[in-house]
Amino acid sequence: MNAPGRIGAYVLGLVVVFGGALGVGRLVGPDPTVAQPPMQAAQETNGHAAQEAHGHAAQEAHGHAARPVSGDTPGGLQVSQNGYTLDPVATMITPGQPTDFRFTVKGPDGEPVTRYRTEHDKKLHLIVASRDLVSFQHVHPDLAPDGTWSVKLTLPKAGPYRAFADFTPEGGGNLTLGVDLQAEGDYRHEPLPHVSRTAAVDAYTVNLAGDLVPGRAGKLTLTVNKDGEPVTDLQPYLGAYGHLVALRAGDLAYLHVHPEESGKAGPEITFYAEAPSGGDYRLFLDFQHDDKVRTASFTATATLADGHAPSATHDHKH
């Protein structure tokens, strides 16, 4: 199928939300530098020390109590779910140096999974973000016959990172599993970039309209301009005109959506997304134009129905 055909296959008004079925497994440990948004349960990943966070006693980043709107665990917080486990060969990486990052996904039988469904032109999407949400990468590893995935990965600076594997095993449902990585060296936590509805990348400006609203689908429209002129010839990338990833500040709860089908190659790309709680999020839009993929990033605040937004606006870059 050609690219426009693939795009036409998407369901109009596709809504993908944080959450999904609760999985049985270990949950990601929080960034030790900040307090975290609430989770019903949390454990340290990678087989090291485990910790329980009961009920809603955990605090949102930088001391603001969060208000969950669902009992489901958001995507990417678990290293294991529905019998599948993300298993990296190594989690310590030297910053600034290309590293062969390898991992497997072990199935319910304990063996590496070797058969995956193709979703958005790839069998697995790997997202890697720094814990302070300053660094973001969307890459696609290669799969060996024995079930080992590998990709050259460069982490730009020392500190903690989170890697998310987004995939659908044959015979199973879509999963997003996450694991912590560490780039060795002295770590300096960067404040979250300030809330903004405009992002610049190269000669492009992307404007954001709409809001994240906890508990219900919110419409987000991103408009791409180049040198002040609307871009109307966006190129399909992985079967769509745009890909949006949202990560919740603090625990890095994960959301990956694709746009509403409009039949137009820009300048507007529309998504529907539901946030699991109020607070701050980082949005990363991948789009392709002139044969190059670029990423525009935003900080957005999900505001509750009563207008309360429990976020740490004092810890933003200005």
Short mmCIF file of C-alpha atoms in Angstrom, two decimals:
data_model
loop_
_atom_site.label_atom_id
_atom_site.label_comp_id
_atom_site.label_asym_id
_atom_site.label_seq_id
_atom_site.Cartn_x
_atom_site.Cartn_y
_atom_site.Cartn_z
CA MET A 1 0.00 0.00 0.00
CA ASN A 2 1.30 3.48 -0.84
CA ALA A 3 1.73 6.12 1.86
CA PRO A 4 -1.48 8.07 1.12
CA GLY A 5 -3.35 4.76 1.19
CA ARG A 6 -1.94 3.93 4.59
CA ILE A 7 -2.96 7.33 5.90
CA GLY A 8 -6.47 6.89 4.54
CA ALA A 9 -6.74 3.65 6.49
CA TYR A 10 -6.64 5.41 9.85
CA VAL A 11 -9.98 5.80 11.56
CA LEU A 12 -11.31 9.35 11.51
CA GLY A 13 -11.01 10.94 14.88
CA LEU A 14 -8.74 8.24 16.28
CA VAL A 15 -8.47 8.67 20.02
CA VAL A 16 -5.64 7.08 21.96
CA VAL A 17 -5.56 7.67 25.70
CA PHE A 18 -3.13 7.23 28.53
CA GLY A 19 -3.91 4.22 30.62
CA GLY A 20 -5.09 0.91 29.22
CA ALA A 21 -5.42 -2.33 31.09
CA LEU A 22 -3.53 -2.73 34.31
CA GLY A 23 -0.56 -5.02 33.80
CA VAL A 24 1.10 -7.35 36.27
CA GLY A 25 4.74 -6.45 36.63
CA ARG A 26 7.32 -4.01 37.96
CA LEU A 27 6.83 -0.29 37.62
CA VAL A 28 9.42 2.36 36.92
CA GLY A 29 11.21 3.92 39.85
CA PRO A 30 10.91 7.68 40.09
CA ASP A 31 13.61 10.20 39.25
CA PRO A 32 15.46 10.54 42.55
CA THR A 33 15.93 14.27 41.95
CA VAL A 34 12.23 15.15 42.07
CA ALA A 35 9.04 14.03 43.77
CA GLN A 36 6.60 12.24 41.51
CA PRO A 37 3.00 12.33 40.26
CA PRO A 38 0.74 9.71 41.85
CA MET A 39 0.65 6.09 40.80
CA GLN A 40 -1.34 3.33 42.45
CA ALA A 41 1.77 1.21 42.67
CA ALA A 42 5.41 1.75 41.72
CA GLN A 43 8.50 -0.41 41.82
CA GLU A 44 12.15 -0.01 40.84
CA THR A 45 12.92 -1.42 37.37
CA ASN A 46 15.76 -3.54 35.97
CA GLY A 47 15.74 -6.12 38.77
CA HIS A 48 17.39 -3.87 41.36
CA ALA A 49 15.85 -2.73 44.66
CA ALA A 50 12.03 -2.62 44.65
CA GLN A 51 9.91 -0.01 46.33
CA GLU A 52 6.15 0.22 46.84
CA ALA A 53 4.22 3.46 46.56
CA HIS A 54 0.77 2.81 48.01
CA GLY A 55 -2.48 4.58 47.14
CA HIS A 56 -2.08 8.20 46.19
CA ALA A 57 0.49 9.12 48.81
CA ALA A 58 3.13 9.99 46.19
CA GLN A 59 3.38 13.68 45.36
CA GLU A 60 3.57 15.29 41.94
CA ALA A 61 6.91 16.66 40.84
CA HIS A 62 8.20 19.49 43.00
CA GLY A 63 5.67 19.09 45.77
CA HIS A 64 2.24 19.58 44.20
CA ALA A 65 -0.32 16.87 44.98
CA ALA A 66 -1.70 15.33 41.80
CA ARG A 67 -5.29 14.40 41.10
CA PRO A 68 -5.62 11.14 39.20
CA VAL A 69 -8.73 10.71 37.07
CA SER A 70 -8.41 6.99 36.39
CA GLY A 71 -7.40 3.86 38.24
CA ASP A 72 -5.50 2.55 35.22
CA THR A 73 -1.73 2.62 35.03
CA PRO A 74 -0.52 4.94 32.23
CA GLY A 75 1.61 3.48 29.46
CA GLY A 76 5.37 3.15 29.77
CA LEU A 77 5.53 2.99 33.57
CA GLN A 78 5.85 -0.79 33.59
CA VAL A 79 8.75 -2.95 32.51
CA SER A 80 6.40 -5.98 32.45
CA GLN A 81 2.77 -6.25 31.38
CA ASN A 82 0.46 -9.06 30.29
CA GLY A 83 3.33 -11.55 30.55
CA TYR A 84 5.75 -9.52 28.38
CA THR A 85 8.96 -8.03 29.80
CA LEU A 86 11.40 -5.52 28.34
CA ASP A 87 14.90 -6.89 29.03
CA PRO A 88 17.92 -4.70 28.11
CA VAL A 89 21.38 -6.25 27.84
CA ALA A 90 22.90 -3.24 29.62
CA THR A 91 21.50 -0.01 31.04
CA MET A 92 24.70 1.99 31.68
CA ILE A 93 25.78 4.08 28.69
CA THR A 94 28.69 6.47 28.14
CA PRO A 95 27.26 9.88 27.19
CA GLY A 96 28.21 11.43 23.87
CA GLN A 97 29.33 8.14 22.34
CA PRO A 98 27.29 5.99 19.91
CA THR A 99 26.44 2.82 21.79
CA ASP A 100 25.00 -0.44 20.47
CA PHE A 101 21.91 -0.62 22.68
CA ARG A 102 20.47 -4.15 22.67
CA PHE A 103 17.41 -5.63 24.29
CA THR A 104 14.79 -8.37 24.00
CA VAL A 105 11.12 -8.58 24.77
CA LYS A 106 10.44 -11.79 26.65
CA GLY A 107 7.05 -13.38 26.22
CA PRO A 108 4.83 -15.29 28.65
CA ASP A 109 6.95 -18.40 28.07
CA GLY A 110 10.11 -16.57 29.18
CA GLU A 111 11.65 -16.68 25.71
CA PRO A 112 12.46 -13.68 23.47
CA VAL A 113 9.60 -12.71 21.18
CA THR A 114 10.53 -13.02 17.50
CA ARG A 115 7.24 -12.26 15.76
CA TYR A 116 5.65 -8.81 15.82
CA ARG A 117 2.88 -7.07 13.96
CA THR A 118 3.87 -4.09 11.82
CA GLU A 119 2.37 -0.90 13.26
CA HIS A 120 2.92 2.42 11.45
CA ASP A 121 5.45 0.82 9.09
CA LYS A 122 7.63 -0.59 11.89
CA LYS A 123 7.57 -3.63 14.17
CA LEU A 124 8.80 -1.62 17.16
CA HIS A 125 9.16 2.06 17.99
CA LEU A 126 11.78 3.03 20.59
CA ILE A 127 11.44 6.38 22.37
CA VAL A 128 14.31 7.56 24.60
CA ALA A 129 13.91 10.67 26.76
CA SER A 130 15.99 12.20 29.52
CA ARG A 131 14.29 12.35 32.90
CA ASP A 132 14.25 16.15 32.77
CA LEU A 133 12.50 15.90 29.34
CA VAL A 134 15.10 18.05 27.61
CA SER A 135 16.40 15.24 25.35
CA PHE A 136 14.11 13.17 23.09
CA GLN A 137 14.78 10.51 20.44
CA HIS A 138 12.44 8.36 18.33
CA VAL A 139 14.39 5.51 16.70
CA HIS A 140 13.71 2.12 15.16
CA PRO A 141 15.94 -0.82 16.14
CA ASP A 142 16.71 -3.82 13.95
CA LEU A 143 15.42 -7.27 14.94
CA ALA A 144 17.72 -10.31 14.80
CA PRO A 145 16.31 -13.82 14.23
CA ASP A 146 16.91 -14.69 17.89
CA GLY A 147 14.63 -11.87 19.07
CA THR A 148 17.39 -9.37 19.96
CA TRP A 149 16.71 -5.75 19.03
CA SER A 150 19.68 -3.40 18.45
CA VAL A 151 20.15 0.26 17.61
CA LYS A 152 22.98 2.78 17.74
CA LEU A 153 22.03 5.13 20.54
CA THR A 154 23.79 8.32 21.63
CA LEU A 155 22.76 9.90 24.93
CA PRO A 156 23.81 13.56 24.82
CA LYS A 157 24.61 14.13 28.49
CA ALA A 158 25.07 12.38 31.82
CA GLY A 159 22.02 11.51 33.86
CA PRO A 160 18.93 9.27 33.99
CA TYR A 161 16.89 8.39 30.90
CA ARG A 162 13.80 6.38 30.15
CA ALA A 163 13.48 4.07 27.13
CA PHE A 164 10.01 3.12 25.88
CA ALA A 165 9.35 0.17 23.56
CA ASP A 166 6.04 0.54 21.69
CA PHE A 167 5.07 -2.71 19.91
CA THR A 168 2.42 -5.34 19.22
CA PRO A 169 3.44 -8.99 19.52
CA GLU A 170 1.70 -11.40 17.17
CA GLY A 171 -1.33 -12.76 18.95
CA GLY A 172 -1.31 -9.95 21.55
CA GLY A 173 -2.39 -6.37 22.01
CA ASN A 174 -0.34 -3.20 21.72
CA LEU A 175 2.02 -2.57 24.63
CA THR A 176 4.32 0.21 25.76
CA LEU A 177 6.99 -1.03 28.17
CA GLY A 178 9.63 1.18 29.76
CA VAL A 179 13.06 0.72 31.29
CA ASP A 180 15.50 3.13 32.95
CA LEU A 181 18.90 3.92 31.41
CA GLN A 182 21.79 5.79 32.98
CA ALA A 183 24.44 7.88 31.22
CA GLU A 184 27.45 7.86 33.51
CA GLY A 185 28.91 11.10 34.85
CA ASP A 186 27.86 14.10 36.89
CA TYR A 187 24.19 14.86 36.41
CA ARG A 188 22.63 18.31 36.43
CA HIS A 189 18.84 18.36 36.38
CA GLU A 190 17.49 20.96 33.94
CA PRO A 191 14.26 22.81 34.73
CA LEU A 192 11.28 21.93 32.58
CA PRO A 193 11.05 24.29 29.57
CA HIS A 194 8.38 26.93 30.06
CA VAL A 195 4.81 26.41 28.87
CA SER A 196 4.51 27.66 25.29
CA ARG A 197 2.21 27.28 22.30
CA THR A 198 4.98 27.93 19.78
CA ALA A 199 8.04 25.82 18.98
CA ALA A 200 10.83 26.55 16.50
CA VAL A 201 13.00 23.97 14.77
CA ASP A 202 15.33 24.93 11.91
CA ALA A 203 13.34 27.29 9.65
CA TYR A 204 10.01 25.92 10.89
CA THR A 205 7.57 27.28 13.43
CA VAL A 206 4.89 25.02 14.89
CA ASN A 207 1.90 26.46 16.74
CA LEU A 208 -0.22 24.48 19.21
CA ALA A 209 -3.96 25.04 19.67
CA GLY A 210 -6.18 23.16 22.09
CA ASP A 211 -5.70 21.78 25.58
CA LEU A 212 -4.95 18.58 27.44
CA VAL A 213 -7.90 17.84 29.72
CA PRO A 214 -7.69 15.06 32.33
CA GLY A 215 -10.32 12.38 31.96
CA ARG A 216 -11.62 13.20 28.51
CA ALA A 217 -10.33 13.52 24.97
CA GLY A 218 -8.90 16.93 24.15
CA LYS A 219 -8.33 18.18 20.62
CA LEU A 220 -4.79 19.31 19.85
CA THR A 221 -4.08 21.01 16.52
CA LEU A 222 -0.50 21.71 15.46
CA THR A 223 0.13 24.06 12.55
CA VAL A 224 3.42 23.91 10.65
CA ASN A 225 4.90 26.97 8.96
CA LYS A 226 8.23 27.48 7.21
CA ASP A 227 9.74 30.95 6.90
CA GLY A 228 6.35 32.38 7.86
CA GLU A 229 4.41 30.47 5.19
CA PRO A 230 2.04 27.51 5.79
CA VAL A 231 3.48 24.12 4.87
CA THR A 232 0.94 22.29 2.69
CA ASP A 233 3.16 19.51 1.37
CA LEU A 234 4.16 17.55 4.47
CA GLN A 235 5.52 14.12 3.61
CA PRO A 236 4.18 10.90 5.12
CA TYR A 237 6.44 9.54 7.82
CA LEU A 238 5.72 6.03 9.11
CA GLY A 239 2.33 6.12 7.43
CA ALA A 240 1.16 9.47 8.80
CA TYR A 241 1.75 13.20 8.44
CA GLY A 242 2.73 13.52 12.07
CA HIS A 243 3.49 11.56 15.23
CA LEU A 244 2.89 12.93 18.70
CA VAL A 245 4.42 11.61 21.90
CA ALA A 246 3.43 13.10 25.26
CA LEU A 247 5.30 12.43 28.52
CA ARG A 248 4.08 13.49 31.95
CA ALA A 249 6.65 15.50 33.89
CA GLY A 250 7.98 13.58 36.88
CA ASP A 251 7.21 9.92 36.22
CA LEU A 252 7.24 10.09 32.39
CA ALA A 253 3.89 8.40 31.84
CA TYR A 254 3.73 7.85 28.07
CA LEU A 255 1.26 8.58 25.29
CA HIS A 256 1.82 7.96 21.58
CA VAL A 257 -0.91 9.06 19.16
CA HIS A 258 -1.45 9.54 15.46
CA PRO A 259 -3.43 12.30 13.79
CA GLU A 260 -7.03 12.57 12.76
CA GLU A 261 -7.35 11.80 9.06
CA SER A 262 -8.05 15.03 7.18
CA GLY A 263 -6.76 14.19 3.71
CA LYS A 264 -4.53 17.26 3.78
CA ALA A 265 -0.73 17.33 3.91
CA GLY A 266 -0.65 20.30 6.26
CA PRO A 267 -0.35 22.85 7.53
CA GLU A 268 -2.60 21.54 10.33
CA ILE A 269 -2.22 18.17 12.04
CA THR A 270 -4.92 17.26 14.56
CA PHE A 271 -4.74 14.78 17.42
CA TYR A 272 -7.10 13.71 20.18
CA ALA A 273 -5.45 12.87 23.49
CA GLU A 274 -6.57 12.24 27.05
CA ALA A 275 -4.27 13.03 29.96
CA PRO A 276 -4.42 10.80 33.06
CA SER A 277 -4.09 13.69 35.53
CA GLY A 278 -3.59 17.41 35.79
CA GLY A 279 -0.06 18.76 35.62
CA ASP A 280 2.77 19.43 33.20
CA TYR A 281 3.52 17.40 30.07
CA ARG A 282 6.10 17.55 27.29
CA LEU A 283 4.75 17.11 23.77
CA PHE A 284 7.06 16.01 20.94
CA LEU A 285 5.81 16.27 17.35
CA ASP A 286 7.71 14.42 14.61
CA PHE A 287 6.96 15.64 11.07
CA GLN A 288 8.69 15.22 7.70
CA HIS A 289 9.28 17.89 5.09
CA ASP A 290 11.89 18.26 2.36
CA ASP A 291 12.94 14.64 3.03
CA LYS A 292 13.95 15.31 6.63
CA VAL A 293 12.23 14.41 9.89
CA ARG A 294 12.16 17.19 12.48
CA THR A 295 10.89 17.32 16.05
CA ALA A 296 9.03 20.26 17.57
CA SER A 297 8.63 20.19 21.37
CA PHE A 298 6.25 21.94 23.74
CA THR A 299 5.47 22.08 27.44
CA ALA A 300 1.73 21.98 28.11
CA THR A 301 -0.35 21.93 31.28
CA ALA A 302 -3.39 19.69 31.67
CA THR A 303 -6.01 21.67 33.57
CA LEU A 304 -8.73 20.02 35.59
CA ALA A 305 -12.40 20.86 35.12
CA ASP A 306 -12.32 23.23 38.11
CA GLY A 307 -9.43 25.13 36.55
CA HIS A 308 -6.85 23.69 38.96
CA ALA A 309 -3.54 22.67 37.40
CA PRO A 310 -1.29 20.97 39.97
CA SER A 311 2.01 21.68 38.27
CA ALA A 312 5.38 23.05 39.28
CA THR A 313 5.44 26.20 37.21
CA HIS A 314 8.18 27.62 39.45
CA ASP A 315 10.63 25.02 38.08
CA HIS A 316 10.40 25.99 34.43
CA LYS A 317 12.99 27.57 32.20
CA HIS A 318 12.14 31.16 31.44
#
